[in-house]
Amino acid sequence: MVQARKYVLVNYFVDQPKPTDLKLMEEELPPLQDGEYLVEAEFFSVDPYMRIYVQNLPLGITMIGGQVAKIIESKNPDFPVGKRIVGYLGWRTHTILNPNIHQSFSEQKPYLLPDIGDLPSSLGLGMLGMPGNTAYFGLLEICKPKSGETIVISGAAGAVGSHVGQIAKILGLNVIGICGSDEKCKWLTEEMGFDFAINYKTMPVAAKLREVAPQGVDCYFDNVGGDIAGTVIYQMNLFGRVALCGSISSYNADTKSLPKSTILQPAILLNQLKMEGFIARRWLNRWNEGIMQNLQWIREGKLHYRETVTKGFENMFDAFIGMLHGDNTGKAIVQV
Ligand SMILES: NC(=O)c1ccc[n+]([C@@H]2O[C@H](COP(=O)([O-])OP(=O)(O)OC[C@H]3O[C@@H](n4cnc5c(N)ncnc54)[C@H](OP(=O)(O)O)[C@@H]3O)[C@@H](O)[C@H]2O)c1
């Protein structure tokens, strides 16, 4: 008998999530039936969406999230022992899966991790997974960038932001990142190829942006929303494009009294800007295309990755709250 450990949501998050909002429990798994297979988690992803998505799900569920897991027992020839899968199985160490039964908050079914050679399988949760495809499709399909244009990316040193900036460089753009520390700014400009980086915690963003982008901004990849978004949007050029990917500056806010921010309509109207929200799963039918393109760029040395790895399933919560507070550079991962 396999004992799974799992985190159950016992309270909805209010403001900052608290360790007592989750309860670590054990569950005895039954023997496998025909068609089923058993996986053991190797890497977990902690992502900003978890903070807001759980608020609409029932208490008592296993905390939501993606993982890379190894198949350790199988009664399904399509999912042989030793292969790895990527799936939204939640914060649990062991899971029995049946491809014909899909029970997850996400419509995306678990899938076999493609052959990525000797690259770490954890990339299936980052550059070669959901954040990587968010960067790829969000930038190409919503920003529609052209060589020579200027793009600003907020949340620039995180999983999605650092990836967007690198693709933008591959495409020949002038790339400006906004992030929350001098170390992250240094990493973006010295290792990730960004042209400029602005520390929003210590620098006046509007003045600094006017200085480093006197030609104005053509594309804005928005991961944070709020005042930073307002500041960038007011420096955009005619027919600029805004890809609204996330709004992390408000995720821990009380939804009944969200922070007030700048009125954007005059800037959008006068410069005839296009602003579009998107969710990466819009491109589920092209998922593999994004993974394969990002894999190729990694192999060509054009995309670089960094992971901030927390060790131990018992430290899931710390990794989650740490990511929300900006402790991560690149992708935040938990290694079991
Ligand atoms: N639309 C989609 O399909 C989709 C998919 C994936 C992710 N997203 C969104 O994309 C954004 C980035 O996600 P990610 O997975 O790449 O996370 P991430 O950027 O790796 O981690 C979150 C980062 O947000 C920054 N942050 C936290 N509070 C902030 C605040 N008040 N103002 C500005 N920055 C703040 C922190 O960096 P600093 O040190 O720079 O503050 C932190 O490292 C999130 O908004 C997420 O919801 C959307």
Tab-separated table of N, CA and C in Angstrom, residues 77-203:
chain	number	residue	atom	x	y	z
A	77	PRO	N	-0.187	0.468	-20.827
A	77	PRO	CA	1.019	0.441	-21.674
A	77	PRO	C	1.393	1.806	-22.251
A	78	ASP	N	0.451	2.735	-22.316
A	78	ASP	CA	0.779	4.074	-22.839
A	78	ASP	C	1.559	4.907	-21.820
A	79	PHE	N	1.559	4.483	-20.561
A	79	PHE	CA	2.247	5.216	-19.494
A	79	PHE	C	3.167	4.243	-18.735
A	80	PRO	N	4.295	3.873	-19.377
A	80	PRO	CA	5.152	2.846	-18.782
A	80	PRO	C	5.975	3.348	-17.590
A	81	VAL	N	6.325	2.405	-16.731
A	81	VAL	CA	7.153	2.711	-15.559
A	81	VAL	C	8.461	3.364	-16.018
A	82	GLY	N	8.858	4.406	-15.312
A	82	GLY	CA	10.122	5.092	-15.612
A	82	GLY	C	9.929	6.390	-16.375
A	83	LYS	N	8.819	6.508	-17.136
A	83	LYS	CA	8.557	7.766	-17.859
A	83	LYS	C	8.089	8.829	-16.857
A	84	ARG	N	8.172	10.076	-17.298
A	84	ARG	CA	7.713	11.179	-16.439
A	84	ARG	C	6.509	11.862	-17.054
A	85	ILE	N	5.633	12.336	-16.200
A	85	ILE	CA	4.488	13.094	-16.694
A	85	ILE	C	4.495	14.493	-16.078
A	86	VAL	N	3.800	15.405	-16.754
A	86	VAL	CA	3.567	16.753	-16.227
A	86	VAL	C	2.065	16.866	-16.040
A	87	GLY	N	1.635	17.254	-14.865
A	87	GLY	CA	0.186	17.326	-14.668
A	87	GLY	C	-0.203	18.201	-13.492
A	88	TYR	N	-1.432	18.680	-13.547
A	88	TYR	CA	-1.980	19.489	-12.442
A	88	TYR	C	-2.579	18.540	-11.403
A	89	LEU	N	-1.717	17.849	-10.655
A	89	LEU	CA	-2.188	16.837	-9.702
A	89	LEU	C	-2.332	17.400	-8.299
A	90	GLY	N	-1.875	18.641	-8.106
A	90	GLY	CA	-1.982	19.250	-6.783
A	90	GLY	C	-0.770	18.947	-5.922
A	91	TRP	N	-0.842	19.467	-4.688
A	91	TRP	CA	0.285	19.301	-3.761
A	91	TRP	C	0.156	17.932	-3.093
A	92	ARG	N	0.507	16.875	-3.802
A	92	ARG	CA	0.446	15.523	-3.240
A	92	ARG	C	1.597	14.690	-3.800
A	93	THR	N	2.137	13.813	-2.958
A	93	THR	CA	3.358	13.099	-3.330
A	93	THR	C	3.091	11.941	-4.281
A	94	HIS	N	1.964	11.255	-4.134
A	94	HIS	CA	1.674	10.083	-4.964
A	94	HIS	C	0.245	10.198	-5.470
A	95	THR	N	0.047	9.790	-6.720
A	95	THR	CA	-1.291	9.912	-7.320
A	95	THR	C	-1.534	8.746	-8.259
A	96	ILE	N	-2.744	8.188	-8.185
A	96	ILE	CA	-3.152	7.183	-9.174
A	96	ILE	C	-3.906	7.914	-10.276
A	97	LEU	N	-3.497	7.643	-11.516
A	97	LEU	CA	-4.133	8.326	-12.645
A	97	LEU	C	-4.772	7.324	-13.591
A	98	ASN	N	-5.889	7.745	-14.145
A	98	ASN	CA	-6.568	6.979	-15.187
A	98	ASN	C	-6.846	7.951	-16.325
A	99	PRO	N	-6.230	7.732	-17.498
A	99	PRO	CA	-6.377	8.698	-18.601
A	99	PRO	C	-7.827	8.937	-19.008
A	100	ASN	N	-8.712	8.005	-18.676
A	100	ASN	CA	-10.122	8.197	-19.066
A	100	ASN	C	-10.915	9.008	-18.055
A	101	ILE	N	-10.307	9.252	-16.892
A	101	ILE	CA	-11.014	10.033	-15.867
A	101	ILE	C	-10.154	11.250	-15.552
A	102	HIS	N	-10.681	12.427	-15.809
A	102	HIS	CA	-9.890	13.634	-15.576
A	102	HIS	C	-10.547	14.458	-14.478
A	103	GLN	N	-9.862	14.513	-13.319
A	103	GLN	CA	-10.418	15.282	-12.203
A	103	GLN	C	-9.392	16.309	-11.760
A	104	SER	N	-9.498	17.502	-12.299
A	104	SER	CA	-8.540	18.545	-11.941
A	104	SER	C	-9.212	19.880	-12.179
A	105	PHE	N	-8.720	20.925	-11.493
A	105	PHE	CA	-9.263	22.261	-11.737
A	105	PHE	C	-8.875	22.723	-13.146
A	106	SER	N	-7.833	22.119	-13.719
A	106	SER	CA	-7.379	22.526	-15.054
A	106	SER	C	-7.945	21.586	-16.096
A	107	GLU	N	-8.274	22.150	-17.263
A	107	GLU	CA	-8.776	21.294	-18.344
A	107	GLU	C	-7.646	20.516	-19.002
A	108	GLN	N	-6.397	20.881	-18.685
A	108	GLN	CA	-5.269	20.194	-19.327
A	108	GLN	C	-4.992	18.864	-18.631
A	109	LYS	N	-5.023	17.786	-19.404
A	109	LYS	CA	-4.773	16.453	-18.848
A	109	LYS	C	-3.282	16.244	-18.618
A	110	PRO	N	-2.904	15.359	-17.681
A	110	PRO	CA	-1.487	15.021	-17.536
A	110	PRO	C	-0.934	14.492	-18.859
A	111	TYR	N	0.301	14.878	-19.186
A	111	TYR	CA	0.914	14.412	-20.434
A	111	TYR	C	2.344	13.963	-20.173
A	112	LEU	N	2.815	13.061	-21.030
A	112	LEU	CA	4.188	12.575	-20.891
A	112	LEU	C	5.152	13.719	-21.181
A	113	LEU	N	6.143	13.874	-20.311
A	113	LEU	CA	7.174	14.885	-20.551
A	113	LEU	C	7.913	14.514	-21.841
A	114	PRO	N	7.999	15.453	-22.801
A	114	PRO	CA	8.714	15.115	-24.042
A	114	PRO	C	10.177	14.782	-23.746
A	115	ASP	N	10.831	14.148	-24.690
A	115	ASP	CA	12.249	13.814	-24.528
A	115	ASP	C	13.058	15.112	-24.555
A	116	ILE	N	13.652	15.462	-23.415
A	116	ILE	CA	14.443	16.703	-23.364
A	116	ILE	C	15.921	16.398	-23.090
A	117	GLY	N	16.293	15.134	-23.376
A	117	GLY	CA	17.706	14.759	-23.250
A	117	GLY	C	18.185	14.883	-21.825
A	118	ASP	N	19.365	15.507	-21.656
A	118	ASP	CA	19.920	15.584	-20.296
A	118	ASP	C	19.544	16.876	-19.567
A	119	LEU	N	18.585	17.600	-20.113
A	119	LEU	CA	18.113	18.794	-19.396
A	119	LEU	C	17.290	18.344	-18.183
A	120	PRO	N	17.241	19.163	-17.121
A	120	PRO	CA	16.494	18.736	-15.939
A	120	PRO	C	14.991	18.639	-16.210
A	121	SER	N	14.359	17.585	-15.671
A	121	SER	CA	12.931	17.391	-15.934
A	121	SER	C	12.083	18.509	-15.303
A	122	SER	N	12.654	19.212	-14.311
A	122	SER	CA	11.926	20.324	-13.692
A	122	SER	C	11.589	21.414	-14.711
A	123	LEU	N	12.314	21.440	-15.844
A	123	LEU	CA	12.001	22.448	-16.876
A	123	LEU	C	10.589	22.251	-17.431
A	124	GLY	N	10.030	21.049	-17.229
A	124	GLY	CA	8.648	20.797	-17.646
A	124	GLY	C	7.647	21.646	-16.875
A	125	LEU	N	8.119	22.257	-15.771
A	125	LEU	CA	7.246	23.161	-15.004
A	125	LEU	C	7.592	24.621	-15.272
A	126	GLY	N	8.650	24.847	-16.042
A	126	GLY	CA	9.103	26.216	-16.275
A	126	GLY	C	9.189	26.507	-17.756
A	127	MET	N	10.428	26.647	-18.238
A	127	MET	CA	10.629	27.033	-19.643
A	127	MET	C	9.999	26.072	-20.632
A	128	LEU	N	9.922	24.784	-20.267
A	128	LEU	CA	9.355	23.805	-21.194
A	128	LEU	C	7.972	23.359	-20.720
A	129	GLY	N	7.263	24.274	-20.096
A	129	GLY	CA	5.925	23.965	-19.605
A	129	GLY	C	5.037	25.201	-19.665
A	130	MET	N	4.152	25.312	-18.684
A	130	MET	CA	3.156	26.388	-18.709
A	130	MET	C	3.782	27.798	-18.741
A	131	PRO	N	4.743	28.129	-17.840
A	131	PRO	CA	5.298	29.493	-17.921
A	131	PRO	C	5.991	29.762	-19.259
A	132	GLY	N	6.693	28.752	-19.773
A	132	GLY	CA	7.373	28.927	-21.057
A	132	GLY	C	6.396	29.175	-22.188
A	133	ASN	N	5.280	28.458	-22.171
A	133	ASN	CA	4.286	28.665	-23.225
A	133	ASN	C	3.510	29.966	-23.026
A	134	THR	N	3.401	30.395	-21.771
A	134	THR	CA	2.793	31.709	-21.512
A	134	THR	C	3.641	32.802	-22.148
A	135	ALA	N	4.961	32.677	-21.958
A	135	ALA	CA	5.877	33.666	-22.543
A	135	ALA	C	5.811	33.617	-24.065
A	136	TYR	N	5.889	32.426	-24.602
A	136	TYR	CA	5.966	32.247	-26.059
A	136	TYR	C	4.694	32.753	-26.751
A	137	PHE	N	3.543	32.213	-26.329
A	137	PHE	CA	2.309	32.591	-27.031
A	137	PHE	C	1.871	34.018	-26.664
A	138	GLY	N	2.060	34.385	-25.402
A	138	GLY	CA	1.640	35.736	-24.988
A	138	GLY	C	2.403	36.805	-25.750
A	139	LEU	N	3.707	36.598	-25.872
A	139	LEU	CA	4.513	37.598	-26.585
A	139	LEU	C	4.185	37.592	-28.076
A	140	LEU	N	4.233	36.411	-28.692
A	140	LEU	CA	4.084	36.367	-30.156
A	140	LEU	C	2.664	36.695	-30.597
A	141	GLU	N	1.673	36.158	-29.892
A	141	GLU	CA	0.292	36.285	-30.371
A	141	GLU	C	-0.395	37.569	-29.904
A	142	ILE	N	-0.002	38.075	-28.738
A	142	ILE	CA	-0.701	39.274	-28.234
A	142	ILE	C	0.125	40.535	-28.506
A	143	CYS	N	1.407	40.505	-28.196
A	143	CYS	CA	2.222	41.710	-28.449
A	143	CYS	C	2.551	41.871	-29.930
A	144	LYS	N	2.603	40.767	-30.654
A	144	LYS	CA	2.983	40.804	-32.073
A	144	LYS	C	4.197	41.726	-32.284
A	145	PRO	N	5.319	41.372	-31.668
A	145	PRO	CA	6.486	42.275	-31.687
A	145	PRO	C	7.189	42.317	-33.037
A	146	LYS	N	7.784	43.493	-33.320
A	146	LYS	CA	8.560	43.634	-34.561
A	146	LYS	C	9.979	44.044	-34.194
A	147	SER	N	10.918	43.522	-34.966
A	147	SER	CA	12.325	43.846	-34.728
A	147	SER	C	12.513	45.369	-34.674
A	148	GLY	N	13.304	45.822	-33.717
A	148	GLY	CA	13.581	47.254	-33.598
A	148	GLY	C	12.639	47.961	-32.632
A	149	GLU	N	11.537	47.298	-32.263
A	149	GLU	CA	10.608	47.926	-31.321
A	149	GLU	C	11.148	47.839	-29.890
A	150	THR	N	10.501	48.605	-29.007
A	150	THR	CA	10.869	48.585	-27.589
A	150	THR	C	9.775	47.903	-26.789
A	151	ILE	N	10.184	46.940	-25.961
A	151	ILE	CA	9.228	46.245	-25.094
A	151	ILE	C	9.615	46.469	-23.640
A	152	VAL	N	8.594	46.654	-22.803
A	152	VAL	CA	8.802	46.675	-21.351
A	152	VAL	C	8.102	45.448	-20.768
A	153	ILE	N	8.783	44.806	-19.827
A	153	ILE	CA	8.247	43.607	-19.182
A	153	ILE	C	8.283	43.838	-17.678
A	154	SER	N	7.145	43.699	-17.014
A	154	SER	CA	7.162	43.775	-15.545
A	154	SER	C	7.235	42.349	-15.000
A	155	GLY	N	7.579	42.222	-13.717
A	155	GLY	CA	7.836	40.881	-13.181
A	155	GLY	C	8.950	40.228	-13.991
A	156	ALA	N	9.925	41.049	-14.378
A	156	ALA	CA	10.872	40.632	-15.428
A	156	ALA	C	11.840	39.540	-15.000
A	157	ALA	N	12.096	39.417	-13.708
A	157	ALA	CA	13.089	38.420	-13.277
A	157	ALA	C	12.443	37.105	-12.854
A	158	GLY	N	11.142	36.990	-13.068
A	158	GLY	CA	10.453	35.750	-12.709
A	158	GLY	C	10.459	34.761	-13.861
A	159	ALA	N	9.687	33.683	-13.687
A	159	ALA	CA	9.680	32.599	-14.676
A	159	ALA	C	9.207	33.105	-16.036
A	160	VAL	N	8.059	33.737	-16.081
A	160	VAL	CA	7.510	34.196	-17.355
A	160	VAL	C	8.306	35.396	-17.880
A	161	GLY	N	8.532	36.378	-17.012
A	161	GLY	CA	9.154	37.635	-17.442
A	161	GLY	C	10.551	37.440	-18.016
A	162	SER	N	11.370	36.631	-17.349
A	162	SER	CA	12.750	36.460	-17.831
A	162	SER	C	12.764	35.714	-19.163
A	163	HIS	N	11.752	34.911	-19.384
A	163	HIS	CA	11.639	34.165	-20.638
A	163	HIS	C	11.163	35.099	-21.767
A	164	VAL	N	10.171	35.928	-21.471
A	164	VAL	CA	9.653	36.870	-22.476
A	164	VAL	C	10.781	37.772	-22.981
A	165	GLY	N	11.567	38.287	-22.039
A	165	GLY	CA	12.644	39.204	-22.416
A	165	GLY	C	13.660	38.547	-23.336
A	166	GLN	N	13.949	37.290	-23.065
A	166	GLN	CA	14.937	36.598	-23.903
A	166	GLN	C	14.388	36.329	-25.307
A	167	ILE	N	13.110	35.958	-25.396
A	167	ILE	CA	12.542	35.755	-26.748
A	167	ILE	C	12.531	37.097	-27.485
A	168	ALA	N	12.183	38.155	-26.753
A	168	ALA	CA	12.143	39.480	-27.391
A	168	ALA	C	13.527	39.849	-27.938
A	169	LYS	N	14.586	39.488	-27.209
A	169	LYS	CA	15.945	39.749	-27.722
A	169	LYS	C	16.219	38.924	-28.972
A	170	ILE	N	15.775	37.645	-28.954
A	170	ILE	CA	15.974	36.798	-30.146
A	170	ILE	C	15.319	37.476	-31.357
A	171	LEU	N	14.162	38.139	-31.111
A	171	LEU	CA	13.407	38.760	-32.209
A	171	LEU	C	13.917	40.158	-32.554
A	172	GLY	N	14.938	40.635	-31.836
A	172	GLY	CA	15.565	41.905	-32.203
A	172	GLY	C	14.936	43.146	-31.598
A	173	LEU	N	14.305	42.985	-30.424
A	173	LEU	CA	13.705	44.156	-29.775
A	173	LEU	C	14.674	44.782	-28.777
A	174	ASN	N	14.351	46.011	-28.400
A	174	ASN	CA	15.033	46.682	-27.308
A	174	ASN	C	14.243	46.315	-26.055
A	175	VAL	N	14.898	45.679	-25.062
A	175	VAL	CA	14.157	45.056	-23.962
A	175	VAL	C	14.458	45.722	-22.621
A	176	ILE	N	13.392	46.160	-21.959
A	176	ILE	CA	13.524	46.792	-20.649
A	176	ILE	C	12.711	45.984	-19.641
A	177	GLY	N	13.361	45.577	-18.558
A	177	GLY	CA	12.673	44.804	-17.530
A	177	GLY	C	12.453	45.631	-16.275
A	178	ILE	N	11.365	45.338	-15.563
A	178	ILE	CA	11.095	45.970	-14.267
A	178	ILE	C	10.998	44.848	-13.239
A	179	CYS	N	11.766	44.972	-12.152
A	179	CYS	CA	11.751	43.911	-11.132
A	179	CYS	C	12.129	44.509	-9.779
A	180	GLY	N	12.190	43.630	-8.750
A	180	GLY	CA	12.214	44.144	-7.384
A	180	GLY	C	13.532	44.134	-6.620
A	181	SER	N	14.667	43.952	-7.289
A	181	SER	CA	15.937	44.085	-6.535
A	181	SER	C	17.084	44.403	-7.495
A	182	ASP	N	18.160	44.963	-6.923
A	182	ASP	CA	19.351	45.276	-7.737
A	182	ASP	C	20.000	43.999	-8.267
A	183	GLU	N	19.972	42.937	-7.439
A	183	GLU	CA	20.573	41.659	-7.893
A	183	GLU	C	19.820	41.145	-9.111
A	184	LYS	N	18.486	41.252	-9.072
A	184	LYS	CA	17.693	40.780	-10.218
A	184	LYS	C	17.976	41.639	-11.450
A	185	CYS	N	18.119	42.963	-11.253
A	185	CYS	CA	18.426	43.859	-12.386
A	185	CYS	C	19.758	43.460	-13.016
A	186	LYS	N	20.733	43.190	-12.157
A	186	LYS	CA	22.076	42.811	-12.634
A	186	LYS	C	21.984	41.506	-13.433
A	187	TRP	N	21.242	40.548	-12.908
A	187	TRP	CA	21.092	39.251	-13.588
A	187	TRP	C	20.458	39.451	-14.965
A	188	LEU	N	19.420	40.302	-15.027
A	188	LEU	CA	18.728	40.508	-16.307
A	188	LEU	C	19.645	41.122	-17.353
A	189	THR	N	20.420	42.130	-16.951
A	189	THR	CA	21.239	42.817	-17.955
A	189	THR	C	22.541	42.070	-18.237
A	190	GLU	N	23.102	41.440	-17.220
A	190	GLU	CA	24.417	40.795	-17.433
A	190	GLU	C	24.302	39.363	-17.943
A	191	GLU	N	23.215	38.666	-17.582
A	191	GLU	CA	23.137	37.254	-17.986
A	191	GLU	C	21.977	36.942	-18.934
A	192	MET	N	20.900	37.694	-18.847
A	192	MET	CA	19.719	37.382	-19.665
A	192	MET	C	19.645	38.223	-20.930
A	193	GLY	N	20.555	39.179	-21.082
A	193	GLY	CA	20.618	39.948	-22.316
A	193	GLY	C	19.665	41.129	-22.399
A	194	PHE	N	18.983	41.474	-21.279
A	194	PHE	CA	18.097	42.654	-21.305
A	194	PHE	C	18.950	43.910	-21.533
A	195	ASP	N	18.385	44.918	-22.181
A	195	ASP	CA	19.139	46.144	-22.427
A	195	ASP	C	19.177	47.036	-21.189
A	196	PHE	N	18.059	47.082	-20.454
A	196	PHE	CA	17.997	47.867	-19.217
A	196	PHE	C	17.095	47.154	-18.223
A	197	ALA	N	17.331	47.403	-16.934
A	197	ALA	CA	16.429	46.863	-15.911
A	197	ALA	C	16.204	47.941	-14.854
A	198	ILE	N	14.968	48.038	-14.403
A	198	ILE	CA	14.575	49.071	-13.439
A	198	ILE	C	14.105	48.387	-12.159
A	199	ASN	N	14.686	48.775	-11.031
A	199	ASN	CA	14.254	48.256	-9.730
A	199	ASN	C	13.087	49.124	-9.243
A	200	TYR	N	11.876	48.568	-9.307
A	200	TYR	CA	10.692	49.383	-8.977
A	200	TYR	C	10.622	49.748	-7.493
A	201	LYS	N	11.439	49.051	-6.674
A	201	LYS	CA	11.391	49.354	-5.237
A	201	LYS	C	12.282	50.543	-4.868
A	202	THR	N	13.285	50.833	-5.698
A	202	THR	CA	14.219	51.909	-5.333
A	202	THR	C	14.305	53.022	-6.378
A	203	MET	N	13.780	52.786	-7.582
A	203	MET	CA	13.933	53.803	-8.643
A	203	MET	C	12.570	54.403	-8.994
